[in-house]
Amino acid sequence: MSFSRRSFLTGSAALGAAALLPGIARAIPQPTGLIAKPQTIDLFDGKGPITEAWSFGSVPGPVLRVRQGETLSVALQNDLPQPTTIHWHGLRLPNAMDGVPHLTQAPVKPGETFDYRFVAQDAGTFWYHPHVNSAEQVARGLSGALIVEEATPPEVDRDLVWVLDDWRLQKTGALAPFGNMHDLTHGGRLGNVATVNGKYDHPLRLRAGERVRLRLINVANARVFGLKFLNHDPWRLAVDGHGVAPERLGDRPAVVPPGGRLDLILDATGTPGDKTEIHDVAYARSAYMLAEIHYSEDTPLRTEALPAPARLAANPVPTPDLANAETIPMAFQGGAMGGMAQARYQGQMMGLRELASLGMVWAVNGEIIPRIEPGNIGSPLLDLKLGRSYILRWGNETAFDHPIHLHGHSVWVLGRNGTRVATPEIQDTVLVRPRETVEVAFVADNPGDWALHCHVLEHAEAGMMGFARVS
Ligand code: C2O
Ligand code: CU
């Protein structure tokens, strides 16, 4: 019948222009439990040694998904040999759910449980990890993605989560010992094996013509990732969960600092059977191939070029009142090769050598921030008035990168080195490069004591962690 032949042809022509599917609202099982426990993992899929890790059931932990405006409810059970908590990185939630030991809750002891429950008010890509002894617990594998789905997700064929990590392994596959002084005073615990979703060999498998959303999450202790997708030109869609004006990366690598996230829209512009690579060029002298890109032999999903992705709807982050904001300068100092000779620690001037013997080598405005301890959280680094707007001027006077992370709030990145941008992007983890100054603004609208720290976890351990009190 000519009719069916004709409709068949029409059908296949339509296939050549396959419509993008809006994200499908899926049933999200609630509540979820997470058990933190020791686990043997296989980063090399049988082609290398195994590793004794700690996990939330898998490495990385399960991808938690919730729709924006819904309640996330997670029971944490601690089967680790040490106390722990979960911090929901990047979420603006009530202080009691923030997971910072001594500041917002008592650490969850081995054998104990804790129920986290909060409304996910912002959509985007977030993650979760312990906040107790983080430099060790996160490096041992305790981290996972938390996806808060937009009411109207962007039109893509697939939505992929890529948890980027690096591991410092010995030849046996065992994790190198923790507590290395060089890591504290230099660039943190950089690993020697990089993984995507807990695998050393994790290709990006594409079908020609498809459009994917790629959610990059950097859970490494210290490594900045800077990805180059050879022969591809992805769009930046969101930073730290918050939509940005979509633009192509062009020659710039996709930079994701420790703790940070970057959502990309990647169009599979290659042809069936193509093979290419993703390089991590964050450290120019030690660039390496992170993953391969493999195209299937399937016929292209569509042949026409797709239009620019639409900008994500804004999250309900309050707009800071810049005209009436108080500006607070914060100079980050210390570490190796930073030129800091001495700093004040617990009321006493001390030389760098003496400070190093106490494991406290980073300072803010000439002062070492004491560790937050049981029964003694110390005084806040910032004392902020509820509802007021603030500009923090983060100056990096050290020789190392510092991704600065503020809990409970998202900040507008106004500009760098004195130059303001026209349209600030919203972040929660802001990379401040050596000798760079970054100005961020936010409304202190969330009451409580909020950790403010460098997300190079060894730096946080050695002095770069304090808290802002909003009251
Ligand atoms: Cu990702 Cu204070 O943490
Ligand atoms: Cu740092």
CSV table of C-alpha atoms and ligand atoms in Angstrom, one decimal:
chain,number,residue,atom,x,y,z
A,1,MET,CA,0.0,0.0,0.0
A,2,SER,CA,1.4,3.3,-1.1
A,3,PHE,CA,-0.1,4.9,2.0
A,4,SER,CA,1.9,2.8,4.5
A,5,ARG,CA,5.1,3.1,2.4
A,6,ARG,CA,4.6,6.8,2.4
A,7,SER,CA,4.0,7.0,6.1
A,8,PHE,CA,7.1,4.8,6.6
A,9,LEU,CA,9.2,7.3,4.7
A,10,THR,CA,7.6,10.2,6.6
A,11,GLY,CA,8.4,8.3,9.7
A,12,SER,CA,12.1,7.7,8.9
A,13,ALA,CA,12.4,11.3,7.8
A,14,ALA,CA,11.1,12.4,11.1
A,15,LEU,CA,13.6,10.0,12.7
A,16,GLY,CA,16.4,12.0,11.0
A,17,ALA,CA,15.1,15.0,13.0
A,18,ALA,CA,14.4,13.1,16.2
A,19,ALA,CA,12.8,15.4,18.7
A,20,LEU,CA,14.6,16.0,22.0
A,21,LEU,CA,12.8,14.5,24.9
A,22,PRO,CA,12.1,16.7,27.8
A,23,GLY,CA,13.3,15.0,31.0
A,24,ILE,CA,10.9,12.4,32.2
A,25,ALA,CA,9.6,12.8,35.7
A,26,ARG,CA,10.5,9.6,37.4
A,27,ALA,CA,9.2,8.1,40.6
A,28,ILE,CA,11.7,8.8,43.2
A,29,PRO,CA,11.8,6.2,46.0
A,30,GLN,CA,11.7,7.7,49.5
A,31,PRO,CA,13.2,7.6,52.0
A,32,THR,CA,16.7,6.4,51.2
A,33,GLY,CA,19.2,4.9,53.6
A,34,LEU,CA,23.0,5.3,53.3
A,35,ILE,CA,25.3,2.9,55.1
A,36,ALA,CA,28.9,4.1,55.4
A,37,LYS,CA,31.2,1.1,55.7
A,38,PRO,CA,34.5,-0.4,54.6
A,39,GLN,CA,34.3,-2.0,51.2
A,40,THR,CA,36.7,-3.6,48.7
A,41,ILE,CA,36.5,-1.9,45.3
A,42,ASP,CA,37.9,-2.6,41.9
A,43,LEU,CA,39.0,0.7,40.2
A,44,PHE,CA,40.6,-1.2,37.3
A,45,ASP,CA,37.8,-3.7,36.5
A,46,GLY,CA,40.0,-6.8,37.0
A,47,LYS,CA,43.0,-5.3,35.2
A,48,GLY,CA,44.8,-4.1,38.3
A,49,PRO,CA,44.9,-4.4,42.1
A,50,ILE,CA,41.9,-4.0,44.3
A,51,THR,CA,41.6,-1.3,46.9
A,52,GLU,CA,40.3,-1.4,50.5
A,53,ALA,CA,38.0,1.7,50.5
A,54,TRP,CA,35.1,3.1,52.5
A,55,SER,CA,31.8,3.5,50.7
A,56,PHE,CA,28.1,4.4,50.9
A,57,GLY,CA,27.4,1.0,49.3
A,58,SER,CA,29.3,1.7,46.1
A,59,VAL,CA,32.1,4.1,45.0
A,60,PRO,CA,31.0,6.7,44.2
A,61,GLY,CA,27.9,6.4,46.3
A,62,PRO,CA,24.4,6.0,44.8
A,63,VAL,CA,23.1,8.9,42.8
A,64,LEU,CA,20.4,10.4,44.9
A,65,ARG,CA,17.6,12.2,42.9
A,66,VAL,CA,14.9,14.4,44.1
A,67,ARG,CA,12.6,16.9,42.4
A,68,GLN,CA,13.0,20.6,43.2
A,69,GLY,CA,10.8,21.5,46.1
A,70,GLU,CA,10.5,18.0,47.3
A,71,THR,CA,11.9,16.6,50.6
A,72,LEU,CA,15.0,14.5,50.7
A,73,SER,CA,15.0,12.1,53.5
A,74,VAL,CA,18.2,10.0,54.1
A,75,ALA,CA,19.0,7.8,57.1
A,76,LEU,CA,22.7,7.6,57.6
A,77,GLN,CA,24.0,4.5,59.3
A,78,ASN,CA,27.6,4.6,60.4
A,79,ASP,CA,29.4,1.2,60.1
A,80,LEU,CA,32.9,2.8,59.8
A,81,PRO,CA,35.5,2.5,62.5
A,82,GLN,CA,35.3,6.2,63.2
A,83,PRO,CA,32.6,8.9,63.7
A,84,THR,CA,31.1,10.5,60.6
A,85,THR,CA,28.4,12.8,59.2
A,86,ILE,CA,27.0,13.7,55.8
A,87,HIS,CA,27.3,17.2,54.4
A,88,TRP,CA,25.0,18.1,51.4
A,89,HIS,CA,27.4,20.1,49.4
A,90,GLY,CA,25.9,23.2,47.8
A,91,LEU,CA,22.4,22.9,49.2
A,92,ARG,CA,20.8,25.8,51.0
A,93,LEU,CA,19.2,23.9,53.9
A,94,PRO,CA,18.5,24.4,57.6
A,95,ASN,CA,21.6,24.5,59.7
A,96,ALA,CA,20.8,21.4,61.7
A,97,MET,CA,20.9,19.3,58.5
A,98,ASP,CA,24.3,20.6,57.3
A,99,GLY,CA,26.4,17.8,58.7
A,100,VAL,CA,29.3,19.8,60.2
A,101,PRO,CA,30.6,18.1,63.4
A,102,HIS,CA,30.3,20.1,66.6
A,103,LEU,CA,29.1,23.1,64.7
A,104,THR,CA,25.7,21.8,63.5
A,105,GLN,CA,25.5,18.3,65.0
A,106,ALA,CA,27.3,15.7,67.1
A,107,PRO,CA,29.4,13.3,65.0
A,108,VAL,CA,27.5,10.0,64.3
A,109,LYS,CA,29.5,7.4,66.3
A,110,PRO,CA,30.2,3.9,64.9
A,111,GLY,CA,27.1,1.9,65.1
A,112,GLU,CA,24.8,4.9,65.3
A,113,THR,CA,22.4,6.5,62.9
A,114,PHE,CA,21.2,10.0,62.0
A,115,ASP,CA,18.2,11.1,59.9
A,116,TYR,CA,18.7,13.9,57.4
A,117,ARG,CA,15.6,15.5,56.1
A,118,PHE,CA,15.2,18.8,54.2
A,119,VAL,CA,13.5,20.4,51.2
A,120,ALA,CA,15.7,20.7,48.1
A,121,GLN,CA,14.9,24.3,47.2
A,122,ASP,CA,17.5,24.7,44.4
A,123,ALA,CA,17.6,22.5,41.3
A,124,GLY,CA,20.9,21.3,39.9
A,125,THR,CA,24.0,19.1,40.4
A,126,PHE,CA,25.1,18.7,44.0
A,127,TRP,CA,26.9,16.1,46.0
A,128,TYR,CA,27.3,14.6,49.5
A,129,HIS,CA,30.2,13.6,51.6
A,130,PRO,CA,31.3,13.2,55.2
A,131,HIS,CA,32.5,16.3,57.1
A,132,VAL,CA,34.4,14.5,59.9
A,133,ASN,CA,38.0,13.8,59.2
A,134,SER,CA,37.1,14.7,55.6
A,135,ALA,CA,40.6,14.5,54.1
A,136,GLU,CA,40.7,10.8,54.9
A,137,GLN,CA,37.0,9.9,54.7
A,138,VAL,CA,36.4,11.5,51.3
A,139,ALA,CA,39.7,10.2,49.9
A,140,ARG,CA,38.7,6.7,51.0
A,141,GLY,CA,35.7,6.9,48.7
A,142,LEU,CA,32.9,8.4,50.7
A,143,SER,CA,31.1,10.7,48.2
A,144,GLY,CA,28.1,10.6,45.9
A,145,ALA,CA,26.0,12.7,43.5
A,146,LEU,CA,22.8,14.4,44.6
A,147,ILE,CA,20.7,15.6,41.6
A,148,VAL,CA,17.8,18.0,42.2
A,149,GLU,CA,15.7,17.9,39.0
A,150,GLU,CA,14.4,21.0,37.5
A,151,ALA,CA,10.6,21.3,37.0
A,152,THR,CA,11.4,21.7,33.3
A,153,PRO,CA,14.7,20.0,32.6
A,154,PRO,CA,16.5,21.0,29.4
A,155,GLU,CA,15.8,19.0,26.3
A,156,VAL,CA,18.4,16.3,26.0
A,157,ASP,CA,18.6,12.7,24.9
A,158,ARG,CA,20.5,11.5,28.0
A,159,ASP,CA,21.4,12.9,31.4
A,160,LEU,CA,24.8,11.6,32.6
A,161,VAL,CA,26.5,12.0,35.9
A,162,TRP,CA,30.3,11.9,36.0
A,163,VAL,CA,31.9,11.8,39.4
A,164,LEU,CA,35.6,12.8,38.9
A,165,ASP,CA,38.1,11.7,41.5
A,166,ASP,CA,41.7,10.9,42.0
A,167,TRP,CA,43.4,8.3,44.2
A,168,ARG,CA,46.8,8.1,45.7
A,169,LEU,CA,47.5,4.4,45.4
A,170,GLN,CA,50.5,2.2,46.3
A,171,LYS,CA,51.5,-0.6,43.8
A,172,THR,CA,49.5,-3.0,45.9
A,173,GLY,CA,46.3,-1.0,45.3
A,174,ALA,CA,46.2,0.1,48.9
A,175,LEU,CA,45.6,3.8,49.6
A,176,ALA,CA,48.8,5.7,50.5
A,177,PRO,CA,48.9,6.6,54.2
A,178,PHE,CA,47.2,9.8,55.4
A,179,GLY,CA,48.6,12.7,57.4
A,180,ASN,CA,51.4,13.6,55.0
A,181,MET,CA,52.8,17.0,56.1
A,182,HIS,CA,53.8,17.9,52.5
A,183,ASP,CA,50.2,17.7,51.4
A,184,LEU,CA,49.1,20.0,54.2
A,185,THR,CA,51.7,22.7,53.3
A,186,HIS,CA,51.5,22.4,49.5
A,187,GLY,CA,48.8,21.5,47.1
A,188,GLY,CA,47.0,18.8,49.1
A,189,ARG,CA,46.7,15.1,48.5
A,190,LEU,CA,47.0,14.8,44.7
A,191,GLY,CA,46.4,11.3,43.5
A,192,ASN,CA,48.2,9.1,40.9
A,193,VAL,CA,45.1,7.5,39.4
A,194,ALA,CA,42.2,9.5,38.1
A,195,THR,CA,38.7,7.9,37.9
A,196,VAL,CA,35.3,8.6,36.4
A,197,ASN,CA,32.5,7.1,38.4
A,198,GLY,CA,35.0,5.0,40.3
A,199,LYS,CA,36.6,3.5,37.2
A,200,TYR,CA,40.0,4.1,35.8
A,201,ASP,CA,38.8,3.1,32.4
A,202,HIS,CA,35.4,4.8,31.8
A,203,PRO,CA,34.8,5.8,28.2
A,204,LEU,CA,32.1,8.3,27.2
A,205,ARG,CA,29.9,6.2,24.9
A,206,LEU,CA,28.0,8.3,22.4
A,207,ARG,CA,25.6,7.8,19.5
A,208,ALA,CA,26.1,10.2,16.7
A,209,GLY,CA,23.7,13.1,16.6
A,210,GLU,CA,22.6,12.8,20.2
A,211,ARG,CA,22.6,15.6,22.8
A,212,VAL,CA,23.7,14.7,26.3
A,213,ARG,CA,23.8,16.6,29.6
A,214,LEU,CA,27.0,15.8,31.3
A,215,ARG,CA,27.1,16.7,35.0
A,216,LEU,CA,30.7,16.9,36.2
A,217,ILE,CA,31.3,16.7,39.9
A,218,ASN,CA,34.8,17.0,41.3
A,219,VAL,CA,35.1,14.9,44.6
A,220,ALA,CA,38.9,14.8,44.6
A,221,ASN,CA,40.6,16.2,47.8
A,222,ALA,CA,42.9,18.5,45.9
A,223,ARG,CA,43.0,18.1,42.2
A,224,VAL,CA,41.5,20.7,39.9
A,225,PHE,CA,40.1,19.1,36.7
A,226,GLY,CA,40.2,20.9,33.4
A,227,LEU,CA,38.7,18.8,30.7
A,228,LYS,CA,39.2,19.1,26.9
A,229,PHE,CA,36.8,17.2,24.7
A,230,LEU,CA,38.8,16.6,21.6
A,231,ASN,CA,36.7,17.3,18.4
A,232,HIS,CA,33.8,18.5,20.4
A,233,ASP,CA,32.6,21.8,21.6
A,234,PRO,CA,30.3,21.5,24.6
A,235,TRP,CA,28.1,24.3,26.0
A,236,ARG,CA,28.4,25.4,29.6
A,237,LEU,CA,24.9,25.0,31.1
A,238,ALA,CA,25.3,25.4,34.9
A,239,VAL,CA,28.0,26.0,37.5
A,240,ASP,CA,27.5,24.5,41.0
A,241,GLY,CA,24.0,23.7,40.0
A,242,HIS,CA,23.0,27.2,38.9
A,243,GLY,CA,22.2,28.0,35.3
A,244,VAL,CA,24.5,30.3,33.4
A,245,ALA,CA,24.0,31.9,30.0
A,246,PRO,CA,24.8,29.0,27.7
A,247,GLU,CA,28.0,29.4,25.8
A,248,ARG,CA,30.4,27.1,24.0
A,249,LEU,CA,33.6,26.3,25.8
A,250,GLY,CA,35.6,26.9,22.6
A,251,ASP,CA,39.3,26.7,23.5
A,252,ARG,CA,38.8,26.8,27.3
A,253,PRO,CA,38.9,23.6,29.3
A,254,ALA,CA,36.0,22.7,31.4
A,255,VAL,CA,37.4,23.7,34.8
A,256,VAL,CA,36.0,22.0,37.9
A,257,PRO,CA,37.7,22.7,41.2
A,258,PRO,CA,37.6,20.3,44.2
A,259,GLY,CA,34.0,20.4,45.5
A,260,GLY,CA,32.7,22.2,42.3
A,261,ARG,CA,30.3,21.0,39.6
A,262,LEU,CA,29.9,21.9,36.0
A,263,ASP,CA,27.0,20.9,33.8
A,264,LEU,CA,27.7,20.7,30.1
A,265,ILE,CA,25.5,20.1,27.1
A,266,LEU,CA,27.5,18.0,24.7
A,267,ASP,CA,26.4,17.4,21.1
A,268,ALA,CA,27.7,14.2,19.6
A,269,THR,CA,28.8,15.8,16.3
A,270,GLY,CA,31.1,12.9,15.3
A,271,THR,CA,30.1,10.0,13.0
A,272,PRO,CA,29.3,6.4,13.9
A,273,GLY,CA,32.4,4.4,14.9
A,274,ASP,CA,34.4,7.5,15.8
A,275,LYS,CA,37.0,7.4,18.6
A,276,THR,CA,38.5,10.4,20.3
A,277,GLU,CA,39.6,11.4,23.8
A,278,ILE,CA,39.0,13.6,26.8
A,279,HIS,CA,42.1,15.2,28.2
A,280,ASP,CA,42.6,16.7,31.6
A,281,VAL,CA,44.8,19.8,31.0
A,282,ALA,CA,44.3,21.5,34.4
A,283,TYR,CA,48.0,21.2,35.1
A,284,ALA,CA,49.7,22.1,31.9
A,285,ARG,CA,52.9,20.1,32.6
A,286,SER,CA,51.1,17.0,33.5
A,287,ALA,CA,48.2,16.8,31.1
A,288,TYR,CA,46.9,13.3,30.6
A,289,MET,CA,44.1,11.4,28.9
A,290,LEU,CA,41.2,11.0,31.4
A,291,ALA,CA,38.8,9.0,29.2
A,292,GLU,CA,38.1,7.9,25.6
A,293,ILE,CA,35.0,8.9,23.6
A,294,HIS,CA,33.5,5.9,21.7
A,295,TYR,CA,30.8,6.3,19.1
A,296,SER,CA,28.5,3.4,18.5
A,297,GLU,CA,27.9,2.1,15.0
A,298,ASP,CA,24.3,3.1,15.2
A,299,THR,CA,22.9,5.4,12.6
A,300,PRO,CA,22.9,9.0,13.7
A,301,LEU,CA,20.0,9.9,16.0
A,302,ARG,CA,19.6,13.1,14.0
A,303,THR,CA,21.5,14.8,11.3
A,304,GLU,CA,20.7,18.5,11.7
A,305,ALA,CA,22.6,20.7,14.1
A,306,LEU,CA,20.7,21.5,17.3
A,307,PRO,CA,20.0,25.1,18.5
A,308,ALA,CA,21.7,26.6,21.5
A,309,PRO,CA,20.4,25.1,24.7
A,310,ALA,CA,18.0,27.2,26.7
A,311,ARG,CA,19.1,28.8,29.9
A,312,LEU,CA,18.0,26.9,33.0
A,313,ALA,CA,15.3,28.6,35.2
A,314,ALA,CA,16.9,30.6,38.0
A,315,ASN,CA,16.9,29.1,41.5
A,316,PRO,CA,15.4,31.2,44.3
A,317,VAL,CA,18.7,32.6,45.5
A,318,PRO,CA,18.2,36.1,46.8
A,319,THR,CA,19.8,39.0,44.9
A,320,PRO,CA,22.4,40.8,47.1
A,321,ASP,CA,21.9,44.5,47.6
A,322,LEU,CA,25.3,45.7,46.4
A,323,ALA,CA,24.7,49.4,47.1
A,324,ASN,CA,24.2,48.7,50.8
A,325,ALA,CA,26.5,45.6,51.2
A,326,GLU,CA,29.3,45.6,53.7
A,327,THR,CA,32.6,44.6,52.2
A,328,ILE,CA,34.8,42.2,54.2
A,329,PRO,CA,38.4,41.6,53.0
A,330,MET,CA,39.7,38.1,53.7
A,331,ALA,CA,43.4,37.5,52.8
A,332,PHE,CA,44.4,33.8,52.6
A,333,GLN,CA,48.0,33.3,53.6
A,334,GLY,CA,50.6,30.8,54.5
A,335,GLY,CA,51.7,27.4,53.2
A,336,ALA,CA,54.9,26.6,51.5
A,337,MET,CA,56.4,29.3,49.3
A,338,GLY,CA,53.7,31.8,50.4
A,339,GLY,CA,56.1,34.2,52.1
A,340,MET,CA,54.2,34.1,55.5
A,341,ALA,CA,56.9,34.2,58.2
A,342,GLN,CA,54.5,34.2,61.2
A,343,ALA,CA,50.9,34.3,62.2
A,344,ARG,CA,48.8,34.7,65.4
A,345,TYR,CA,47.5,31.4,66.8
A,346,GLN,CA,45.4,31.3,69.9
A,347,GLY,CA,46.6,34.8,70.9
A,348,GLN,CA,50.3,34.1,70.3
A,349,MET,CA,52.6,35.1,67.4
A,350,MET,CA,54.3,32.0,66.1
A,351,GLY,CA,56.8,31.3,63.3
A,352,LEU,CA,55.9,29.1,60.4
A,353,ARG,CA,58.1,26.2,61.6
A,354,GLU,CA,56.3,26.2,65.0
A,355,LEU,CA,53.0,26.4,63.3
A,356,ALA,CA,53.9,23.5,61.0
A,357,SER,CA,54.7,21.4,64.1
A,358,LEU,CA,51.1,21.9,65.2
A,359,GLY,CA,49.8,21.1,61.7
A,360,MET,CA,48.4,24.6,61.3
A,361,VAL,CA,50.0,26.4,58.3
A,362,TRP,CA,47.3,28.5,56.7
A,363,ALA,CA,46.0,31.8,58.0
A,364,VAL,CA,43.3,34.4,57.2
A,365,ASN,CA,44.2,38.1,57.8
A,366,GLY,CA,47.3,37.1,59.8
A,367,GLU,CA,45.5,34.8,62.1
A,368,ILE,CA,45.4,31.0,62.2
A,369,ILE,CA,41.8,29.9,62.6
A,370,PRO,CA,41.6,27.3,65.5
A,371,ARG,CA,40.1,23.9,64.7
A,372,ILE,CA,36.4,23.5,65.5
A,373,GLU,CA,36.5,21.1,68.4
A,374,PRO,CA,34.0,19.3,70.6
A,375,GLY,CA,32.8,21.8,73.2
A,376,ASN,CA,34.9,24.6,71.7
A,377,ILE,CA,33.9,25.8,68.3
A,378,GLY,CA,35.8,29.0,68.8
A,379,SER,CA,34.6,32.4,67.6
A,380,PRO,CA,33.1,33.0,64.2
A,381,LEU,CA,35.4,34.2,61.4
A,382,LEU,CA,32.5,36.3,60.2
A,383,ASP,CA,29.6,37.6,62.3
A,384,LEU,CA,26.8,38.4,59.9
A,385,LYS,CA,23.4,40.0,60.4
A,386,LEU,CA,20.5,37.9,59.1
A,387,GLY,CA,19.0,39.4,56.0
A,388,ARG,CA,22.0,41.7,55.2
A,389,SER,CA,24.1,41.7,52.0
A,390,TYR,CA,27.8,41.2,52.2
A,391,ILE,CA,30.7,41.3,49.7
A,392,LEU,CA,33.6,39.0,50.6
A,393,ARG,CA,36.9,39.9,49.0
A,394,TRP,CA,38.9,36.7,48.9
A,395,GLY,CA,42.5,37.4,48.3
A,396,ASN,CA,44.9,34.5,47.7
A,397,GLU,CA,48.3,35.5,48.9
A,398,THR,CA,49.7,32.0,48.7
A,399,ALA,CA,51.3,29.9,46.1
A,400,PHE,CA,48.4,27.4,45.8
A,401,ASP,CA,44.9,27.2,44.4
A,402,HIS,CA,42.1,27.5,47.0
A,403,PRO,CA,38.5,26.5,46.1
A,404,ILE,CA,36.7,28.5,48.8
A,405,HIS,CA,33.3,27.0,49.9
A,406,LEU,CA,30.6,28.7,52.0
A,407,HIS,CA,27.9,26.4,53.5
A,408,GLY,CA,24.2,27.2,53.5
A,409,HIS,CA,24.4,30.0,50.9
A,410,SER,CA,25.2,30.5,47.3
A,411,VAL,CA,27.3,33.5,46.3
A,412,TRP,CA,27.3,35.7,43.3
A,413,VAL,CA,30.8,35.9,41.8
A,414,LEU,CA,31.1,39.6,41.1
A,415,GLY,CA,34.6,39.6,39.5
A,416,ARG,CA,38.3,39.0,39.7
A,417,ASN,CA,41.3,41.2,40.4
A,418,GLY,CA,39.2,44.3,40.6
A,419,THR,CA,37.3,43.8,37.4
A,420,ARG,CA,33.5,43.3,37.7
A,421,VAL,CA,31.7,41.0,35.3
A,422,ALA,CA,28.4,42.1,33.7
A,423,THR,CA,26.4,39.1,34.7
A,424,PRO,CA,27.7,37.4,37.9
A,425,GLU,CA,27.3,33.6,38.0
A,426,ILE,CA,26.2,31.9,41.2
A,427,GLN,CA,28.5,29.4,42.9
A,428,ASP,CA,29.1,27.8,46.2
A,429,THR,CA,32.8,26.7,45.6
A,430,VAL,CA,34.9,29.4,44.1
A,431,LEU,CA,38.4,28.7,42.8
A,432,VAL,CA,40.8,31.4,43.8
A,433,ARG,CA,44.1,31.1,42.0
A,434,PRO,CA,47.5,32.1,43.5
A,435,ARG,CA,47.8,35.9,43.8
A,436,GLU,CA,44.2,36.3,42.6
A,437,THR,CA,41.4,38.3,44.3
A,438,VAL,CA,37.8,37.3,43.9
A,439,GLU,CA,34.8,39.3,45.1
A,440,VAL,CA,31.6,37.4,45.9
A,441,ALA,CA,28.3,38.8,47.2
A,442,PHE,CA,25.4,37.1,49.0
A,443,VAL,CA,22.5,37.8,51.3
A,444,ALA,CA,23.1,36.2,54.7
A,445,ASP,CA,19.5,34.9,54.8
A,446,ASN,CA,20.1,31.5,56.4
A,447,PRO,CA,20.5,31.6,60.2
A,448,GLY,CA,23.1,29.4,61.8
A,449,ASP,CA,26.8,28.7,62.0
A,450,TRP,CA,28.0,27.9,58.5
A,451,ALA,CA,31.4,26.4,57.7
A,452,LEU,CA,33.6,28.5,55.4
A,453,HIS,CA,36.6,26.7,54.2
A,454,CYS,CA,39.0,25.7,51.4
A,455,HIS,CA,37.9,22.5,49.7
A,456,VAL,CA,41.4,21.3,49.3
A,457,LEU,CA,40.7,19.1,52.3
A,458,GLU,CA,44.2,19.1,53.6
A,459,HIS,CA,44.2,22.9,53.6
A,460,ALA,CA,40.9,22.8,55.6
A,461,GLU,CA,42.5,20.5,58.1
A,462,ALA,CA,45.6,22.7,58.5
A,463,GLY,CA,43.9,26.0,59.2
A,464,MET,CA,41.7,27.0,56.2
A,465,MET,CA,38.4,26.3,57.9
A,466,GLY,CA,36.3,28.6,60.0
A,467,PHE,CA,32.6,29.5,60.1
A,468,ALA,CA,30.3,32.4,59.5
A,469,ARG,CA,27.6,33.1,62.1
A,470,VAL,CA,24.4,34.4,60.6
A,471,SER,CA,22.0,35.7,63.3
B,1,C2O,CU1,32.0,19.9,50.4
B,1,C2O,CU2,32.4,21.9,53.9
B,1,C2O,O1,32.2,20.8,52.2
B,2,CU,CU,43.3,25.7,49.9
